[in-house]
mmCIF file of C-alpha atoms in Angstrom:
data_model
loop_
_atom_site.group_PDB
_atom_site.id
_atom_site.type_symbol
_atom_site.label_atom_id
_atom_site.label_comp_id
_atom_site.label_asym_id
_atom_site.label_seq_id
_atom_site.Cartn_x
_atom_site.Cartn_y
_atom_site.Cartn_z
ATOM 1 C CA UNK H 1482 -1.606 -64.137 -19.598
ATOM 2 C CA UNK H 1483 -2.357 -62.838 -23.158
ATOM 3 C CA UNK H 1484 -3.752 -59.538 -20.936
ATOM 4 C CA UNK H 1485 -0.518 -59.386 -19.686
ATOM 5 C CA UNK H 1486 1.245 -55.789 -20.424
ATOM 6 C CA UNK H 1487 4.475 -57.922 -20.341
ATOM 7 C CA UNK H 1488 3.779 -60.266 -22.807
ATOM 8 C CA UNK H 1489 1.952 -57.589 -25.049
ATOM 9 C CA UNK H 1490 5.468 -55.329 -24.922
ATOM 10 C CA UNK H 1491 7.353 -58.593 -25.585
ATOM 11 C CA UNK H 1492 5.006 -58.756 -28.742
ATOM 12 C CA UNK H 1493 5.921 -55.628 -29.886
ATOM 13 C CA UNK H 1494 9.136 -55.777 -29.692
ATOM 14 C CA UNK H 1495 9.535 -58.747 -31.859
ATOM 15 C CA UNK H 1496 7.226 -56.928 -34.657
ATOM 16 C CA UNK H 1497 9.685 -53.696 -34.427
ATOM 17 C CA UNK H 1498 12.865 -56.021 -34.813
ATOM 18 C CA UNK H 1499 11.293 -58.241 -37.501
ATOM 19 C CA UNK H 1500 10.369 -54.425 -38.925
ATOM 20 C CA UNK H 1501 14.212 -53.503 -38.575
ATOM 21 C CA UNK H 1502 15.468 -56.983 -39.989
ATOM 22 C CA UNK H 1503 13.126 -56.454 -43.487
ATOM 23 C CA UNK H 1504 14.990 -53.051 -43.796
ATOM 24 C CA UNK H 1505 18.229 -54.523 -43.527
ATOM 25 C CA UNK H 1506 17.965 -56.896 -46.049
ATOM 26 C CA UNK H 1507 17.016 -54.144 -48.679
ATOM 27 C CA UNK H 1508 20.669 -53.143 -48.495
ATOM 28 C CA UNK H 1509 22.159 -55.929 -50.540
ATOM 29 C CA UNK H 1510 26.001 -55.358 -49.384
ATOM 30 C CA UNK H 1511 24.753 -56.062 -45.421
ATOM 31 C CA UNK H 1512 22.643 -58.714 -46.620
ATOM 32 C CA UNK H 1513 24.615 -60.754 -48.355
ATOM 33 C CA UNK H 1514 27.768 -60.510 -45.783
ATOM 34 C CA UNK H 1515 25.088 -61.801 -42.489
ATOM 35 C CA UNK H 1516 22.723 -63.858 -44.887
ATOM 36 C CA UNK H 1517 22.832 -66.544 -42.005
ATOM 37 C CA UNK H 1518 22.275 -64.571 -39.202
ATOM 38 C CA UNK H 1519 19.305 -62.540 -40.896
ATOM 39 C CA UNK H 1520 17.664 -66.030 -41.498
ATOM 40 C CA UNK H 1521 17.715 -67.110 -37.756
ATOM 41 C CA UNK H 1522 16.767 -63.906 -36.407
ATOM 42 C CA UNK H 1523 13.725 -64.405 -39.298
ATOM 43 C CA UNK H 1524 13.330 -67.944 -38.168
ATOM 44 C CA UNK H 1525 13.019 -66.731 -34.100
ATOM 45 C CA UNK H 1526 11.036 -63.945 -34.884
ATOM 46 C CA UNK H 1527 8.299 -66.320 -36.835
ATOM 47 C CA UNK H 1528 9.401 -69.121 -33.663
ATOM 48 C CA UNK H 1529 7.631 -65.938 -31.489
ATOM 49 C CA UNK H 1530 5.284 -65.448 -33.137
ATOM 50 C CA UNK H 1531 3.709 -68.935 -33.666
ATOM 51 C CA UNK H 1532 4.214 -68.868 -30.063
ATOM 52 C CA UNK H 1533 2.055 -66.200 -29.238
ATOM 53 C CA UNK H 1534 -0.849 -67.654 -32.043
ATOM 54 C CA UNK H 1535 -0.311 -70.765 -30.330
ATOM 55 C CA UNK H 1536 -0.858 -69.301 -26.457
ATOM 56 C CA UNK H 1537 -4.032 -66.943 -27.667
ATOM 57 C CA UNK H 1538 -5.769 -69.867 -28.929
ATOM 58 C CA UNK H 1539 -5.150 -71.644 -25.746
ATOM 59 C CA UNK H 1540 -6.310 -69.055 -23.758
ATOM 60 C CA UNK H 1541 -9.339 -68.954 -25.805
ATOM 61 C CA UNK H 1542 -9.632 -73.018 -25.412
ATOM 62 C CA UNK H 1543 -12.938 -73.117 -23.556
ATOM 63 C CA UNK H 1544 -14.432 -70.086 -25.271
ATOM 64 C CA UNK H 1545 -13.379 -70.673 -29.397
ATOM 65 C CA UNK H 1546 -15.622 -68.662 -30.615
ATOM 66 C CA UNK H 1547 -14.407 -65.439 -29.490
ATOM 67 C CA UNK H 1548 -11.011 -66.323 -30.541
ATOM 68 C CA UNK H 1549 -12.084 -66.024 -34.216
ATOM 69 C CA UNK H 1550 -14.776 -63.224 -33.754
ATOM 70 C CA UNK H 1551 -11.954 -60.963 -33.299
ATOM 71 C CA UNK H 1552 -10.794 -59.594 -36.470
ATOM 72 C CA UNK H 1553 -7.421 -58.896 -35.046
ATOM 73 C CA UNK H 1554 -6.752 -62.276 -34.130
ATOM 74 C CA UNK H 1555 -8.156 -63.905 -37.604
ATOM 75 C CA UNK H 1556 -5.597 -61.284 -39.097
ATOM 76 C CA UNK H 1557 -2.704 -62.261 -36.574
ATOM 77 C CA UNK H 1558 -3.789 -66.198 -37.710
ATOM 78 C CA UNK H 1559 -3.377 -65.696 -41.219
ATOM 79 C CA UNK H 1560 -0.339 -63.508 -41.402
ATOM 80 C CA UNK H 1561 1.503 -65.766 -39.765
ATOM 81 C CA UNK H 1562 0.172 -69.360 -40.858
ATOM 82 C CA UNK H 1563 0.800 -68.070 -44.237
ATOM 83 C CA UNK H 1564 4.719 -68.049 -43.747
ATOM 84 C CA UNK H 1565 4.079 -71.938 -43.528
ATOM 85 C CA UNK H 1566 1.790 -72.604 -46.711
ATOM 86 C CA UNK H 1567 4.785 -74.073 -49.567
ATOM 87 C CA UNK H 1568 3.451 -71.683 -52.091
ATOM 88 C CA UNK H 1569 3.926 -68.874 -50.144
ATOM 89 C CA UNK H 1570 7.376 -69.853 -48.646
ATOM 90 C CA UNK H 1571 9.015 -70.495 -52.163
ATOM 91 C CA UNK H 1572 7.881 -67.230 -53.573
ATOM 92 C CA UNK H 1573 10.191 -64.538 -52.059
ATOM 93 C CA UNK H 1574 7.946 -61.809 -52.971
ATOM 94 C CA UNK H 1575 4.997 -62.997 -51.325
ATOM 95 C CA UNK H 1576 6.992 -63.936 -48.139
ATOM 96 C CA UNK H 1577 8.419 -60.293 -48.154
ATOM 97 C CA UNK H 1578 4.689 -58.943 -48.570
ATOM 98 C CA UNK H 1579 3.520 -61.021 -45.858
ATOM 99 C CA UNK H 1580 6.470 -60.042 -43.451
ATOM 100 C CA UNK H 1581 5.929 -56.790 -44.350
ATOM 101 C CA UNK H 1582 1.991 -57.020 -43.064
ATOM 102 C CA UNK H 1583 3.437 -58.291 -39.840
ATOM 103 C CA UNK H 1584 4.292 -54.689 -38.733
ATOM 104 C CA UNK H 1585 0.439 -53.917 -39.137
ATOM 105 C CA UNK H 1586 0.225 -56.168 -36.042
ATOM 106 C CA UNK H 1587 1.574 -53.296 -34.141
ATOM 107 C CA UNK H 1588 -2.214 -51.926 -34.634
ATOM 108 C CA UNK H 1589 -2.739 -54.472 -31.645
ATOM 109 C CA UNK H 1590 -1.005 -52.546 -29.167
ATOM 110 C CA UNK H 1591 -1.598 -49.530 -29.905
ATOM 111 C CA UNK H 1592 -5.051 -47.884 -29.473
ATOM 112 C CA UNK H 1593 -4.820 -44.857 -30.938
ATOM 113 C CA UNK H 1594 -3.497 -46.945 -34.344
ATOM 114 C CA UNK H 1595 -6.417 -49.426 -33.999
ATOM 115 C CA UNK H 1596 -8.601 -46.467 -34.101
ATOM 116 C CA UNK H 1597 -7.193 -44.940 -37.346
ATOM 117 C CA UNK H 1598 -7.282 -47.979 -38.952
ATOM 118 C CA UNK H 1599 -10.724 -48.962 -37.945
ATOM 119 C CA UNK H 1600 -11.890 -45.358 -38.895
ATOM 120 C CA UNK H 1601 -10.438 -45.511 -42.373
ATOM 121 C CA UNK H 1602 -12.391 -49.100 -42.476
ATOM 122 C CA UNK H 1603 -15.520 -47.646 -41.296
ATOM 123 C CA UNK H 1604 -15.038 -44.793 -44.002
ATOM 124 C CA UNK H 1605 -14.569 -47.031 -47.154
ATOM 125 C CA UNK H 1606 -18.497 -46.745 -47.795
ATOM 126 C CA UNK H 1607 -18.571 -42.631 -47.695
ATOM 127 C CA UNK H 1608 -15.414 -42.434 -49.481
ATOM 128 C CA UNK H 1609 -16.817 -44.737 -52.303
ATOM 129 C CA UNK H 1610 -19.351 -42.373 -52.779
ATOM 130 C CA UNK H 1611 -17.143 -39.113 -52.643
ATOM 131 C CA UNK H 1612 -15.295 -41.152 -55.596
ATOM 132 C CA UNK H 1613 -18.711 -41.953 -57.754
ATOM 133 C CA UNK H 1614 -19.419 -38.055 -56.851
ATOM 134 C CA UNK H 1615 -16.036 -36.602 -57.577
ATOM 135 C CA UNK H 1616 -15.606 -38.540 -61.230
ATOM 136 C CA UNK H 1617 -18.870 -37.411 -62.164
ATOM 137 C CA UNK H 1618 -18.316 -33.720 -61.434
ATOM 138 C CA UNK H 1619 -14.273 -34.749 -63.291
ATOM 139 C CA UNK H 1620 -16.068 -35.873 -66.019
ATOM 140 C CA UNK H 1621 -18.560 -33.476 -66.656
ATOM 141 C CA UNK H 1622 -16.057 -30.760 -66.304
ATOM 142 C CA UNK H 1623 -13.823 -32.435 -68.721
ATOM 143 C CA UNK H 1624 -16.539 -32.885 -71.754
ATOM 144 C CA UNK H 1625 -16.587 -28.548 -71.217
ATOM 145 C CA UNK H 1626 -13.356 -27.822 -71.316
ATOM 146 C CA UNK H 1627 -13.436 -30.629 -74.694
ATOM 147 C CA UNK H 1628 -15.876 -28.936 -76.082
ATOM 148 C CA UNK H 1629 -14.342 -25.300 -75.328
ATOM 149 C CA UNK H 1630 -10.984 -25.406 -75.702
ATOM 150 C CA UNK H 1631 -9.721 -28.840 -77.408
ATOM 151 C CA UNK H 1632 -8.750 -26.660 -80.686
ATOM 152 C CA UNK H 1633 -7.174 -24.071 -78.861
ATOM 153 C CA UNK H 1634 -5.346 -26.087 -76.378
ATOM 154 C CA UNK H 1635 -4.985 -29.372 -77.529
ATOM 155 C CA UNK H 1636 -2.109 -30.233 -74.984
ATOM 156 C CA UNK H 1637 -4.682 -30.208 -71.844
ATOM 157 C CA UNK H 1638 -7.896 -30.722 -73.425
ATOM 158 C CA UNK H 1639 -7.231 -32.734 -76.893
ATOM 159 C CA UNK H 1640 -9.514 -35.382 -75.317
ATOM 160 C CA UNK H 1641 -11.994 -36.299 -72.608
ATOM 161 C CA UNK H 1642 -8.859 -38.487 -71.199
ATOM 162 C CA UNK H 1643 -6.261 -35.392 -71.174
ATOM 163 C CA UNK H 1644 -8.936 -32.888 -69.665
ATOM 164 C CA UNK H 1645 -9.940 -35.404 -67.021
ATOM 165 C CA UNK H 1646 -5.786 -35.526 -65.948
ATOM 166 C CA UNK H 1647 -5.754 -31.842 -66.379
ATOM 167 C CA UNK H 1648 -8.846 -31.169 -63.959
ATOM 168 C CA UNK H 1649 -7.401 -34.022 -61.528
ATOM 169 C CA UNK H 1650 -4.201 -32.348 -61.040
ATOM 170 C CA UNK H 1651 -6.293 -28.901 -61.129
ATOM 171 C CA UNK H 1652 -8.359 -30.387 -57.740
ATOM 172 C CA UNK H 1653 -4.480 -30.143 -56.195
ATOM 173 C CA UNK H 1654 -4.354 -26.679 -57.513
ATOM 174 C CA UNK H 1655 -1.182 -27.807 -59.680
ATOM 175 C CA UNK H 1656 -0.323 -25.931 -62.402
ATOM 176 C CA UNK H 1657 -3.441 -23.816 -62.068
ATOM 177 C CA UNK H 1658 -2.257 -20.370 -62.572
ATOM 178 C CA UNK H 1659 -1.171 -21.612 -65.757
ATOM 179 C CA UNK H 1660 -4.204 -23.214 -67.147
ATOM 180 C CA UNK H 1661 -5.727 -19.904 -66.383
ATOM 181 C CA UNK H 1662 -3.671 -17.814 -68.091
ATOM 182 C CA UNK H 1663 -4.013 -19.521 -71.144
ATOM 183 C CA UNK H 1664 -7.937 -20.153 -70.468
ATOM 184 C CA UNK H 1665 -7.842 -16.299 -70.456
ATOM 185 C CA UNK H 1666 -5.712 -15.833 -73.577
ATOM 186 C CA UNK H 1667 -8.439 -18.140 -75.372
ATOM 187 C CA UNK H 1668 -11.964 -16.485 -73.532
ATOM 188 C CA UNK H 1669 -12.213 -13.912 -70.606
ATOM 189 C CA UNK H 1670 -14.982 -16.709 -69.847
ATOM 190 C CA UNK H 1671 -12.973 -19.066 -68.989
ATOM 191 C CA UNK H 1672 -12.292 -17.690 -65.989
ATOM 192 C CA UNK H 1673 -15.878 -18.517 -64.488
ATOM 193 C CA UNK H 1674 -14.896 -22.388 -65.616
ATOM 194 C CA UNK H 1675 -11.817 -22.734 -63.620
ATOM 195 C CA UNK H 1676 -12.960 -20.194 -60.761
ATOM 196 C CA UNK H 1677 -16.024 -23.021 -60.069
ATOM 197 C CA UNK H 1678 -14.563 -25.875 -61.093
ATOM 198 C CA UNK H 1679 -11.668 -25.100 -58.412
ATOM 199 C CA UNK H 1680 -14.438 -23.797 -55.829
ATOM 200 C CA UNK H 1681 -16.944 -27.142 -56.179
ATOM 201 C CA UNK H 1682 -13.647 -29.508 -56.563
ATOM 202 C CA UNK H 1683 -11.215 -28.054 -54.230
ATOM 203 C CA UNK H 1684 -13.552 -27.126 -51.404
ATOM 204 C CA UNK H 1685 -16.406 -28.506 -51.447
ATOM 205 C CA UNK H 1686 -15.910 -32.026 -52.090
ATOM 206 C CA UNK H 1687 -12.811 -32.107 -50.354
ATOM 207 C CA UNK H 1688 -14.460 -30.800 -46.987
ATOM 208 C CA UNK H 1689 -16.812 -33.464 -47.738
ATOM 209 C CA UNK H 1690 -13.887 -35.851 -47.990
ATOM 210 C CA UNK H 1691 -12.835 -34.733 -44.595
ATOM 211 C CA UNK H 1692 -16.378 -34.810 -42.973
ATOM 212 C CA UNK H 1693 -16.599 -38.507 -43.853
ATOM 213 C CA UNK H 1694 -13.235 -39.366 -42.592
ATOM 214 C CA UNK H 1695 -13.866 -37.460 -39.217
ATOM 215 C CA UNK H 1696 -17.366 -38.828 -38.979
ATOM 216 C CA UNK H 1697 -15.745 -42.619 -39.074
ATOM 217 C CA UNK H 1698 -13.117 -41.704 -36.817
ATOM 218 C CA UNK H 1699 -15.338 -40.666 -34.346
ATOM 219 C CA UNK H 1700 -17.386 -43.934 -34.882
ATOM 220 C CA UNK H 1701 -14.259 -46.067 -34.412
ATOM 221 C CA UNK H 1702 -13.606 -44.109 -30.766
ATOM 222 C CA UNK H 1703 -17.033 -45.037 -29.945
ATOM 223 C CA UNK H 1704 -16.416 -48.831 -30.771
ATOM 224 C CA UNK H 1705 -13.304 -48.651 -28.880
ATOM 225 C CA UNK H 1706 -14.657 -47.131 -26.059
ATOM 226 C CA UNK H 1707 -17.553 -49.845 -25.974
ATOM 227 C CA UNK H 1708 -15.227 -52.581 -26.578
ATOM 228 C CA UNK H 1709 -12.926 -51.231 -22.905
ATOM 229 C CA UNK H 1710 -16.216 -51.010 -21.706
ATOM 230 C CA UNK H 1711 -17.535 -54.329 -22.273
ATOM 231 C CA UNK H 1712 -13.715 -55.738 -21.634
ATOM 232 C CA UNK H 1713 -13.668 -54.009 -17.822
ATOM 233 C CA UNK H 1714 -16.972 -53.035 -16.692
ATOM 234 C CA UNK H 1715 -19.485 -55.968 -15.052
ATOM 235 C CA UNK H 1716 -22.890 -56.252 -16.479
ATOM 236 C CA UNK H 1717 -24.674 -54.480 -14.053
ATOM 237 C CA UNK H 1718 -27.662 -56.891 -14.747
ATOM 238 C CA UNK H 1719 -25.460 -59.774 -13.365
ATOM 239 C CA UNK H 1720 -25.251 -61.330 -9.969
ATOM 240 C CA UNK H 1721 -22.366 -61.196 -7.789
ATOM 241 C CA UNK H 1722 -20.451 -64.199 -7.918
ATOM 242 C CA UNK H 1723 -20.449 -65.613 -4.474
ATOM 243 C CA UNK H 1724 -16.672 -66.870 -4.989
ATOM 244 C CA UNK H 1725 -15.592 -63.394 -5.586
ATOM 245 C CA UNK H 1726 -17.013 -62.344 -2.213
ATOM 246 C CA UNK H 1727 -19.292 -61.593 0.374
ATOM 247 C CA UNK H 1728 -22.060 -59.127 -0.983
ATOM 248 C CA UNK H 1729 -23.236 -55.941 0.703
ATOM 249 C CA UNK H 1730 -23.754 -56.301 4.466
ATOM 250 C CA UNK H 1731 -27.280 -56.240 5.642
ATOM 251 C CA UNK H 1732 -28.411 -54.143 8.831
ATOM 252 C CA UNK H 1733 -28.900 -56.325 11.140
ATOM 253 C CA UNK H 1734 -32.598 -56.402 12.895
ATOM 254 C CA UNK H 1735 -33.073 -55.916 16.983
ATOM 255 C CA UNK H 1736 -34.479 -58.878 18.896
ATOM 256 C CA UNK H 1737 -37.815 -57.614 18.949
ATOM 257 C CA UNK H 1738 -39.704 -54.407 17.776
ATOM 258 C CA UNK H 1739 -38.815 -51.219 20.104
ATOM 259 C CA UNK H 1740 -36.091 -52.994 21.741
ATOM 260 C CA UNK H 1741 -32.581 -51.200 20.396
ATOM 261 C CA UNK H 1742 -29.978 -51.435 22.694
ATOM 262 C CA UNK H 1743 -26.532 -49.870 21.923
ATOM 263 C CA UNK H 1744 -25.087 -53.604 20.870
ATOM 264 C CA UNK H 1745 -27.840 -52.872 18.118
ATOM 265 C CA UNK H 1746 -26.707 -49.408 17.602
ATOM 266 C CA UNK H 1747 -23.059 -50.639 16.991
ATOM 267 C CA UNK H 1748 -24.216 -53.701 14.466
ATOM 268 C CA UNK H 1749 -26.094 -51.499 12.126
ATOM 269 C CA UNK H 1750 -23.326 -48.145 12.366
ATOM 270 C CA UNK H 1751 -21.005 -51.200 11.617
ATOM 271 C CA UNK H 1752 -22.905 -52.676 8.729
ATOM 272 C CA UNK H 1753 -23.422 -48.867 6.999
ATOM 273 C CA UNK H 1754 -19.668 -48.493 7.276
ATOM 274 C CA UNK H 1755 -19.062 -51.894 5.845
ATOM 275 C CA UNK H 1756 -21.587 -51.445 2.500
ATOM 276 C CA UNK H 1757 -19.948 -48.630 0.577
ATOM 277 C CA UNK H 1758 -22.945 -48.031 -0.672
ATOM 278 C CA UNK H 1759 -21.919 -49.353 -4.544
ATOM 279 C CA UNK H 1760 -18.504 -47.921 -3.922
ATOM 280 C CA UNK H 1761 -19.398 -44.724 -2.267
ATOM 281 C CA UNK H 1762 -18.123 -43.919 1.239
ATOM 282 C CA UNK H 1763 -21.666 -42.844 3.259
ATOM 283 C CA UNK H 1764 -20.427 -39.386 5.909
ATOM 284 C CA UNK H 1765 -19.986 -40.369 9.246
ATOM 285 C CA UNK H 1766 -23.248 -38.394 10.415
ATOM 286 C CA UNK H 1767 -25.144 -39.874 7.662
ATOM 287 C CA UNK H 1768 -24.865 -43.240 9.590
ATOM 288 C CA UNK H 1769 -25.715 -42.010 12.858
ATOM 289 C CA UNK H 1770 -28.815 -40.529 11.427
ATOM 290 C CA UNK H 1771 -30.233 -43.207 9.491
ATOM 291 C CA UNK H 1772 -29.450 -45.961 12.213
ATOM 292 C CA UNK H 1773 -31.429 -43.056 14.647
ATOM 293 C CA UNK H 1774 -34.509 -43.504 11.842
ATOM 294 C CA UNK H 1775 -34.816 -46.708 11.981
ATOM 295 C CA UNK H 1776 -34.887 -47.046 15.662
ATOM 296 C CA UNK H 1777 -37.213 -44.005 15.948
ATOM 297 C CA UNK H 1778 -39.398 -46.012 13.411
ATOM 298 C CA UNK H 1779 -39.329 -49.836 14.631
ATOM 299 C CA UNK H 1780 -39.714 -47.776 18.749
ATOM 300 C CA UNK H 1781 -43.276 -46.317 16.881
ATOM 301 C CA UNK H 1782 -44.300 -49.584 14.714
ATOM 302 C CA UNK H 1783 -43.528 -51.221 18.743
ATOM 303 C CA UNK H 1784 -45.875 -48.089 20.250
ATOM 304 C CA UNK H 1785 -49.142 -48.601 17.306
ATOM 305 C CA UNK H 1786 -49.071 -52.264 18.074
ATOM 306 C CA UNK H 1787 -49.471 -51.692 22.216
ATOM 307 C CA UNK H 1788 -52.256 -49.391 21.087
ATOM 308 C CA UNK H 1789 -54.176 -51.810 18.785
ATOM 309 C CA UNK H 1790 -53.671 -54.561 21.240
ATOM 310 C CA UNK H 1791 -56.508 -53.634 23.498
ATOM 311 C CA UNK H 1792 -58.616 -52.986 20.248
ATOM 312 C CA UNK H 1793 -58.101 -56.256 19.041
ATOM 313 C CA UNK H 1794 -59.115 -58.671 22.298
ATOM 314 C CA UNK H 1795 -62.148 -55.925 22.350
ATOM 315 C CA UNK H 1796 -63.406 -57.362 18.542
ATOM 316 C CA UNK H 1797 -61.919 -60.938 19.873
#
């Protein structure tokens, strides 16, 4: 049932209306005129939503251990137990927050979302080091321009703190034509700082930005593709389930070695056309051919054994 497409569209429409119900109570007029019937939409919507908690667990009731090895549904779990913890409920700002991370649920039922957000996860690690990277590089870069033009420009570069802002904004190339212009009123030299600081900050370490970001996205596709994988596909190491079905039908063997007979001929064409072969249709001539092998070979296996007969009762 949770597999449903119905009930996961029925989901989703309850997180876009309890989206649409937190934006109407930001407009205090509205609010304050259908105060009662914003609370028992709020109250249905959570109502749903316990529901659904409540049906996911139960379908996960002889298997509980997958239920919480899914990070979605431990997130689903806590968003919405939370709106029934006393702390939580009595502080309005915390309920609002934790309303407002209902909408991330949408992530569920959407693919293409779960993949963003799983990429971003996946590229917390990289981007921590871009961060160590790009402060050092900030920071370096700001003792210079202390050291070089703190007297002369005191505004931008009066301390470590003030050239670190100015070189942020400069990685956004804001305000950099003027920084330049007075760099260049101060040293013709100063145009080398800015031209590499721009070059190594601007570029470089933001393509590296983007190289991390594309690298996890294309990990997370990879997971998701695995997970639909391992959701759909059968294990091909696994046996067939005899409930599901009879297996693939065997060609059935004449009476006796060299003795086809066109019944026989029928029974195995029949059996070919039966097994797909794994789920691929075997050509009509293909059939006629193999099932005129194997008589051809069973008619000589019949002819060597007439022929060692006589040898044998000899050495008898």
């Amino acid at each position: 049932m949770t597999d449903a497409p119905a009930f996961g569209k029925a989901v989703f429409a309850v997180i876009l209306f309890n989206a649409c119900l937190l934006g109407v109570e930001t407009y205090s007029g509205t609010a304050a005129a259908h105060e009662q019937i914003l609370r028992i939409a709020e109250g249905a919507c959570l109502a749903v939503f316990s529901l659904e908690i409540l049906v996911r667990i139960g379908a996960h009731a002889d298997r509980p251990k997958a239920f919480f090895r899914d990070p979605w549904n431990l997130f689903d779990l806590l968003v919405v137990a939370s709106a029934f913890v006393p702390v939580v409920r009595e502080n309005a700002t915390v309920l609002r927050l934790l309303r407002l991370a209902r909408v991330l649920r949408t992530a569920r039922f959407l693919p293409q979302l779960r993949v963003l957000l799983v990429a971003v996860g996946r590229s917390v690690p990289g981007t921590l080091s871009f961060l160590f990277v790009g402060a050092l590089v900030v920071y370096v870069y700001a003792m210079i321009g202390w050291l070089c033009f703190a007297e002369s420009d005191p505004g931008r570069y009066g301390s470590v703190g003030r050239a670190a802002l100015t070189l942020f904004l400069l990685t956004m190339l804001e305000g950099l034509g003027d920084a330049v212009s007075a760099g260049l009123e101060i040293s013709p030299l100063s145009f080398l700082y800015y031209a590499s600081y721009v070059l190594f900050a601007s570029f470089v370490l933001v393509n590296v930005l983007i190289g991390v970001v594309l690298t996890s996205l294309e990990e997370a596709r990879e997971l998701e593709k695995q997970d639909l994988e391992t959701g759909q596909a059968p294990d091909p190491g696994s046996r067939p389930d005899p409930e599901s079905g009879p297996g693939p039908a065997r060609v059935p063997e004449p009476a006796a070695a060299g003795t086809w007979t066109a019944e026989d001929e029928a029974q195995a064409a029949a059996a070919f056309s039966a097994d797909a072969c794994s789920a691929e249709a075997v050509p009509e001539d293909l059939r006629e051919r193999i099932v005129r092998a194997r008589r051809a070979l069973d008619e000589l296996e019949a002819g060597l054994a007439a022929r060692a007969r006589p040898f044998q009762d000899h050495l008898s």
